[in-house]
CSV table of C-alpha atoms in Angstrom, one decimal:
chain,number,residue,atom,x,y,z
A,1,UNK,CA,3.7,25.0,42.2
A,2,UNK,CA,3.6,21.2,42.1
A,3,UNK,CA,1.2,18.7,40.6
A,4,UNK,CA,1.7,15.0,40.4
A,5,UNK,CA,0.7,11.5,39.5
A,6,UNK,CA,1.8,8.4,41.4
A,7,UNK,CA,3.2,5.5,39.4
A,8,UNK,CA,2.2,2.0,40.5
A,9,UNK,CA,4.0,-1.4,40.1
A,10,UNK,CA,3.0,-1.5,36.4
A,11,UNK,CA,4.1,2.1,35.9
A,12,UNK,CA,0.5,3.3,35.1
A,13,UNK,CA,-0.3,6.7,36.5
A,14,UNK,CA,-2.9,7.2,39.3
A,15,UNK,CA,-3.9,10.7,40.4
A,16,UNK,CA,-2.8,11.4,44.0
A,17,UNK,CA,-1.8,14.6,45.9
A,18,UNK,CA,1.9,15.2,46.2
A,19,UNK,CA,3.5,15.1,49.6
A,20,UNK,CA,6.9,16.5,50.5
A,21,UNK,CA,9.5,14.4,52.4
A,22,UNK,CA,12.4,15.5,54.4
A,23,UNK,CA,14.8,14.5,51.6
A,24,UNK,CA,12.8,16.0,48.8
A,25,UNK,CA,9.8,14.9,46.6
A,26,UNK,CA,7.9,11.7,47.3
A,27,UNK,CA,9.4,8.6,45.7
A,28,UNK,CA,7.4,6.9,43.0
A,29,UNK,CA,5.7,10.2,41.9
A,30,UNK,CA,5.8,12.1,38.6
A,31,UNK,CA,5.7,15.7,39.6
A,32,UNK,CA,5.4,18.8,37.4
A,33,UNK,CA,7.4,21.7,38.8
A,34,UNK,CA,7.1,25.3,37.8
A,35,UNK,CA,10.3,27.2,37.4
A,36,UNK,CA,10.4,30.5,39.4
A,37,UNK,CA,6.6,30.4,39.7
A,38,UNK,CA,6.1,30.8,36.0
A,39,UNK,CA,3.3,28.5,34.7
A,40,UNK,CA,4.8,28.7,31.2
A,41,UNK,CA,8.1,27.3,32.3
A,42,UNK,CA,8.5,23.9,34.0
A,43,UNK,CA,9.6,20.3,34.0
A,44,UNK,CA,8.6,16.8,35.1
A,45,UNK,CA,10.5,15.2,37.9
A,46,UNK,CA,10.5,11.6,39.0
A,47,UNK,CA,12.3,10.3,42.1
A,48,UNK,CA,12.6,6.5,42.2
A,49,UNK,CA,11.4,4.3,45.0
A,50,UNK,CA,15.0,3.3,45.5
A,51,UNK,CA,15.8,7.0,46.5
A,52,UNK,CA,18.8,8.1,48.4
A,53,UNK,CA,21.2,11.0,48.5
A,54,UNK,CA,23.4,9.0,46.2
A,55,UNK,CA,21.0,9.1,43.3
A,56,UNK,CA,22.2,10.6,40.0
A,57,UNK,CA,20.3,12.7,37.5
A,58,UNK,CA,19.0,11.5,34.1
A,59,UNK,CA,17.8,14.3,31.9
A,60,UNK,CA,15.6,13.6,28.9
A,61,UNK,CA,14.6,16.2,26.2
A,62,UNK,CA,11.4,15.9,24.1
A,63,UNK,CA,11.0,16.7,20.4
A,64,UNK,CA,8.6,19.2,18.8
A,65,UNK,CA,5.6,17.1,19.9
A,66,UNK,CA,6.6,18.2,23.5
A,67,UNK,CA,5.8,14.7,24.9
A,68,UNK,CA,7.9,15.2,28.0
A,69,UNK,CA,5.5,13.2,30.2
A,70,UNK,CA,5.8,10.2,27.9
A,71,UNK,CA,9.5,10.4,28.2
A,72,UNK,CA,9.3,10.1,31.9
A,73,UNK,CA,6.9,7.2,31.8
A,74,UNK,CA,9.1,5.3,29.3
A,75,UNK,CA,12.2,5.5,31.5
A,76,UNK,CA,10.8,4.9,34.9
A,77,UNK,CA,11.8,1.2,35.0
A,78,UNK,CA,15.4,2.2,34.3
A,79,UNK,CA,15.4,4.9,36.9
A,80,UNK,CA,14.3,2.3,39.4
A,81,UNK,CA,16.9,-0.1,38.3
A,82,UNK,CA,19.8,2.3,38.4
A,83,UNK,CA,18.7,4.7,41.2
A,84,UNK,CA,18.3,7.7,38.9
A,85,UNK,CA,16.1,10.8,39.2
A,86,UNK,CA,14.5,11.7,35.9
A,87,UNK,CA,14.2,15.3,34.8
A,88,UNK,CA,12.2,16.1,31.7
A,89,UNK,CA,12.2,19.8,30.8
A,90,UNK,CA,9.2,21.2,28.9
A,91,UNK,CA,10.1,23.8,26.3
A,92,UNK,CA,6.9,25.8,25.7
A,93,UNK,CA,6.3,26.5,22.0
A,94,UNK,CA,5.3,30.0,22.8
A,95,UNK,CA,8.3,30.9,24.9
A,96,UNK,CA,10.9,28.5,23.4
A,97,UNK,CA,10.0,28.1,19.7
A,98,UNK,CA,13.6,27.5,18.7
A,99,UNK,CA,14.9,25.6,21.7
A,100,UNK,CA,16.8,23.2,19.5
A,101,UNK,CA,19.5,25.7,18.7
A,102,UNK,CA,19.5,27.2,22.2
A,103,UNK,CA,17.8,30.4,21.0
A,104,UNK,CA,18.6,32.5,18.0
A,105,UNK,CA,17.9,36.2,18.5
A,106,UNK,CA,18.6,38.9,21.1
A,107,UNK,CA,14.9,38.9,22.1
A,108,UNK,CA,14.6,35.2,22.6
A,109,UNK,CA,15.4,33.6,26.0
A,110,UNK,CA,18.4,31.4,25.8
A,111,UNK,CA,17.3,27.8,26.3
A,112,UNK,CA,20.6,26.6,27.6
A,113,UNK,CA,20.3,29.1,30.5
A,114,UNK,CA,16.7,28.0,31.1
A,115,UNK,CA,17.8,24.4,31.1
A,116,UNK,CA,20.6,25.1,33.6
A,117,UNK,CA,18.1,26.8,35.9
A,118,UNK,CA,15.8,23.7,35.7
A,119,UNK,CA,18.7,21.3,36.5
A,120,UNK,CA,19.7,23.4,39.5
A,121,UNK,CA,16.2,23.6,40.9
A,122,UNK,CA,15.6,19.9,40.3
A,123,UNK,CA,18.8,19.0,42.2
A,124,UNK,CA,17.7,21.2,45.1
A,125,UNK,CA,14.2,19.5,45.2
A,126,UNK,CA,15.7,16.1,45.0
A,127,UNK,CA,18.4,16.8,47.5
A,128,UNK,CA,21.3,15.7,45.3
A,129,UNK,CA,24.2,17.3,43.4
A,130,UNK,CA,23.2,18.4,39.9
A,131,UNK,CA,26.7,19.3,38.7
A,132,UNK,CA,26.9,16.4,36.3
A,133,UNK,CA,24.2,14.2,34.7
A,134,UNK,CA,23.3,11.7,32.0
A,135,UNK,CA,21.6,13.2,29.0
A,136,UNK,CA,19.3,12.0,26.3
A,137,UNK,CA,17.3,13.9,23.6
A,138,UNK,CA,15.0,12.8,20.9
A,139,UNK,CA,14.4,14.5,17.5
A,140,UNK,CA,14.3,18.2,18.3
A,141,UNK,CA,15.5,17.3,21.8
A,142,UNK,CA,18.4,15.5,20.3
A,143,UNK,CA,19.4,18.7,18.5
A,144,UNK,CA,19.3,20.6,21.8
A,145,UNK,CA,21.0,17.8,23.7
A,146,UNK,CA,24.1,17.4,21.5
A,147,UNK,CA,24.6,21.1,21.2
A,148,UNK,CA,24.3,21.5,25.0
A,149,UNK,CA,26.9,18.7,25.4
A,150,UNK,CA,29.3,20.5,23.1
A,151,UNK,CA,28.9,23.8,24.9
A,152,UNK,CA,28.9,22.4,28.5
A,153,UNK,CA,31.0,19.2,28.4
A,154,UNK,CA,31.9,19.5,32.0
A,155,UNK,CA,28.3,18.8,33.0
A,156,UNK,CA,27.6,15.7,30.9
A,157,UNK,CA,28.7,12.3,32.0
A,158,UNK,CA,27.4,10.4,29.0
A,159,UNK,CA,25.0,11.3,26.2
A,160,UNK,CA,22.6,9.4,23.9
A,161,UNK,CA,20.6,11.1,21.2
A,162,UNK,CA,17.8,9.8,19.0
A,163,UNK,CA,17.1,10.8,15.4
A,164,UNK,CA,18.2,14.5,15.3
A,165,UNK,CA,17.1,16.3,12.2
A,166,UNK,CA,20.5,17.9,11.7
A,167,UNK,CA,23.7,18.5,13.7
A,168,UNK,CA,26.4,20.9,14.8
A,169,UNK,CA,29.6,19.4,13.4
A,170,UNK,CA,32.9,19.6,15.3
A,171,UNK,CA,34.3,21.9,12.5
A,172,UNK,CA,36.0,25.1,13.6
A,173,UNK,CA,35.6,26.6,10.1
A,174,UNK,CA,31.8,26.4,10.1
A,175,UNK,CA,29.8,29.0,12.1
A,176,UNK,CA,27.5,27.8,14.8
A,177,UNK,CA,25.0,26.1,14.7
A,178,UNK,CA,26.4,24.3,11.6
A,179,UNK,CA,29.9,24.1,13.2
A,180,UNK,CA,31.7,25.3,16.3
A,181,UNK,CA,32.9,28.7,15.2
A,182,UNK,CA,31.4,31.5,17.3
A,183,UNK,CA,28.3,33.3,15.9
A,184,UNK,CA,26.9,36.7,16.8
A,185,UNK,CA,24.0,35.5,19.1
A,186,UNK,CA,26.2,33.0,20.9
A,187,UNK,CA,29.3,34.9,21.7
A,188,UNK,CA,29.5,33.4,25.2
A,189,UNK,CA,29.4,29.8,23.9
A,190,UNK,CA,32.9,28.5,23.6
A,191,UNK,CA,33.2,25.0,22.0
A,192,UNK,CA,36.3,23.0,22.9
A,193,UNK,CA,36.4,19.7,21.0
A,194,UNK,CA,39.2,18.4,23.1
A,195,UNK,CA,36.7,18.3,26.0
A,196,UNK,CA,33.4,17.3,24.4
A,197,UNK,CA,35.0,14.6,22.3
A,198,UNK,CA,35.9,12.7,25.5
A,199,UNK,CA,32.2,12.2,26.4
A,200,UNK,CA,30.8,8.8,25.4
A,201,UNK,CA,28.2,9.5,22.7
A,202,UNK,CA,25.6,7.3,21.2
A,203,UNK,CA,23.3,8.1,18.2
A,204,UNK,CA,20.2,5.9,17.6
A,205,UNK,CA,18.0,6.2,14.5
A,206,UNK,CA,15.3,4.0,13.1
A,207,UNK,CA,16.1,2.1,9.9
A,208,UNK,CA,12.9,3.5,8.3
A,209,UNK,CA,13.6,7.1,9.4
A,210,UNK,CA,14.5,8.1,5.9
A,211,UNK,CA,11.5,10.4,5.0
A,212,UNK,CA,12.1,14.0,4.2
A,213,UNK,CA,9.1,15.1,6.2
A,214,UNK,CA,8.1,18.7,6.9
A,215,UNK,CA,9.9,18.7,10.3
A,216,UNK,CA,13.2,17.8,8.7
A,217,UNK,CA,15.5,20.8,8.0
A,218,UNK,CA,16.3,20.8,4.3
A,219,UNK,CA,18.8,22.9,2.4
A,220,UNK,CA,21.3,22.2,-0.3
A,221,UNK,CA,24.2,22.8,2.0
A,222,UNK,CA,22.9,20.6,4.8
A,223,UNK,CA,21.8,17.8,2.3
A,224,UNK,CA,25.3,17.8,0.7
A,225,UNK,CA,27.2,18.0,4.0
A,226,UNK,CA,25.2,15.9,6.4
A,227,UNK,CA,23.0,13.7,4.2
A,228,UNK,CA,19.4,13.5,2.9
A,229,UNK,CA,17.6,12.1,6.0
A,230,UNK,CA,18.0,11.4,9.7
A,231,UNK,CA,19.6,8.0,9.2
A,232,UNK,CA,22.4,9.4,6.9
A,233,UNK,CA,22.9,12.5,9.0
A,234,UNK,CA,23.3,10.5,12.3
A,235,UNK,CA,26.0,8.3,10.7
A,236,UNK,CA,27.8,11.3,9.2
A,237,UNK,CA,27.9,13.1,12.6
A,238,UNK,CA,29.3,10.1,14.5
A,239,UNK,CA,31.9,9.6,11.7
A,240,UNK,CA,32.8,13.3,12.1
A,241,UNK,CA,33.2,12.9,15.9
A,242,UNK,CA,35.5,9.9,15.5
A,243,UNK,CA,37.5,11.6,12.7
A,244,UNK,CA,38.0,14.7,14.8
A,245,UNK,CA,38.9,12.6,17.8
A,246,UNK,CA,41.7,10.9,15.9
A,247,UNK,CA,43.0,14.2,14.6
A,248,UNK,CA,43.3,15.5,18.1
A,249,UNK,CA,44.8,12.3,19.4
A,250,UNK,CA,41.8,11.5,21.7
A,251,UNK,CA,41.9,7.7,22.0
A,252,UNK,CA,39.5,7.4,25.0
A,253,UNK,CA,36.4,8.6,23.1
A,254,UNK,CA,33.5,6.3,22.5
A,255,UNK,CA,31.2,7.5,19.7
A,256,UNK,CA,28.8,4.9,18.3
A,257,UNK,CA,25.8,4.7,15.9
A,258,UNK,CA,23.0,2.2,16.2
A,259,UNK,CA,20.3,1.6,13.7
A,260,UNK,CA,17.0,0.6,15.2
A,261,UNK,CA,15.3,-2.3,13.2
A,262,UNK,CA,11.8,-1.8,12.0
A,263,UNK,CA,11.5,1.8,13.4
A,264,UNK,CA,10.6,5.1,11.7
A,265,UNK,CA,10.6,8.5,13.4
A,266,UNK,CA,8.1,7.6,16.2
A,267,UNK,CA,9.6,7.9,19.7
A,268,UNK,CA,7.1,5.4,21.0
A,269,UNK,CA,7.9,2.8,18.4
A,270,UNK,CA,11.7,3.3,18.9
A,271,UNK,CA,11.1,2.6,22.6
A,272,UNK,CA,8.7,-0.4,22.3
A,273,UNK,CA,9.9,-2.0,19.1
A,274,UNK,CA,13.5,-0.8,18.7
A,275,UNK,CA,14.5,-1.4,22.3
A,276,UNK,CA,15.9,2.2,22.5
A,277,UNK,CA,15.7,2.6,26.2
A,278,UNK,CA,17.7,-0.6,26.8
A,279,UNK,CA,20.4,0.6,24.4
A,280,UNK,CA,20.6,4.0,26.0
A,281,UNK,CA,21.2,2.7,29.5
A,282,UNK,CA,23.5,0.0,28.3
A,283,UNK,CA,25.5,2.8,26.7
A,284,UNK,CA,25.5,4.9,29.9
A,285,UNK,CA,26.8,2.1,32.1
A,286,UNK,CA,29.2,0.4,29.8
A,287,UNK,CA,31.8,3.2,30.0
């Protein structure tokens, strides 16, 4: 099932029925696509006006506010500039309450597998290869995005993550999700730092994102190991990636941290005031 809004020259949505084209979905349209006919599972898809079979995928992951549509709207100008198709999965709170860690119990659906199914379907609809893509996630979405990158490095060209609450560190002695040692519910996830450390990685956090709000995971172990807030934790994770890269002799890695001036934990303010979108795409195309 498909529903859509058209985006005009000022990127303001106007309701209009969707029309299929021979090469996929209509360019300039934000379309909501259901996965396998399930209304609880789906994603937003945007094909740029500059569409061709040479387009690449840019995948953006929402936080716990589940503002996937806002993500698409925010990145449309960059999709047009770079000829990128935007995919924004929607992780239902009912079905995927712990999507950040890719699922946790035997009864929960694994969100990495759900995500892979979305990417495959989006590639088919858009008429392009979906084997590799550019990846961004914000807050809870940043948690999912960096863990996905560590588990599926062969699929991620480059990654940018914004203000994750906490991280999986490249430490083989810590059990996942704290580190990359295998855990009971994720036996099929094999983390190979020699592969994921080669992916250009950027962390962006607002300089005012230092509040220990209710959405921030807090424990004595995490506070001591990663830091007290999102700003400290983002810096610590990037330092850990760079340290581990040096230990493994990986000299081609590009792991950077950027502090966004005047920004707190608001995605919208990070985009509008902090210039986050500019920095993300500069990172993507500078390597």
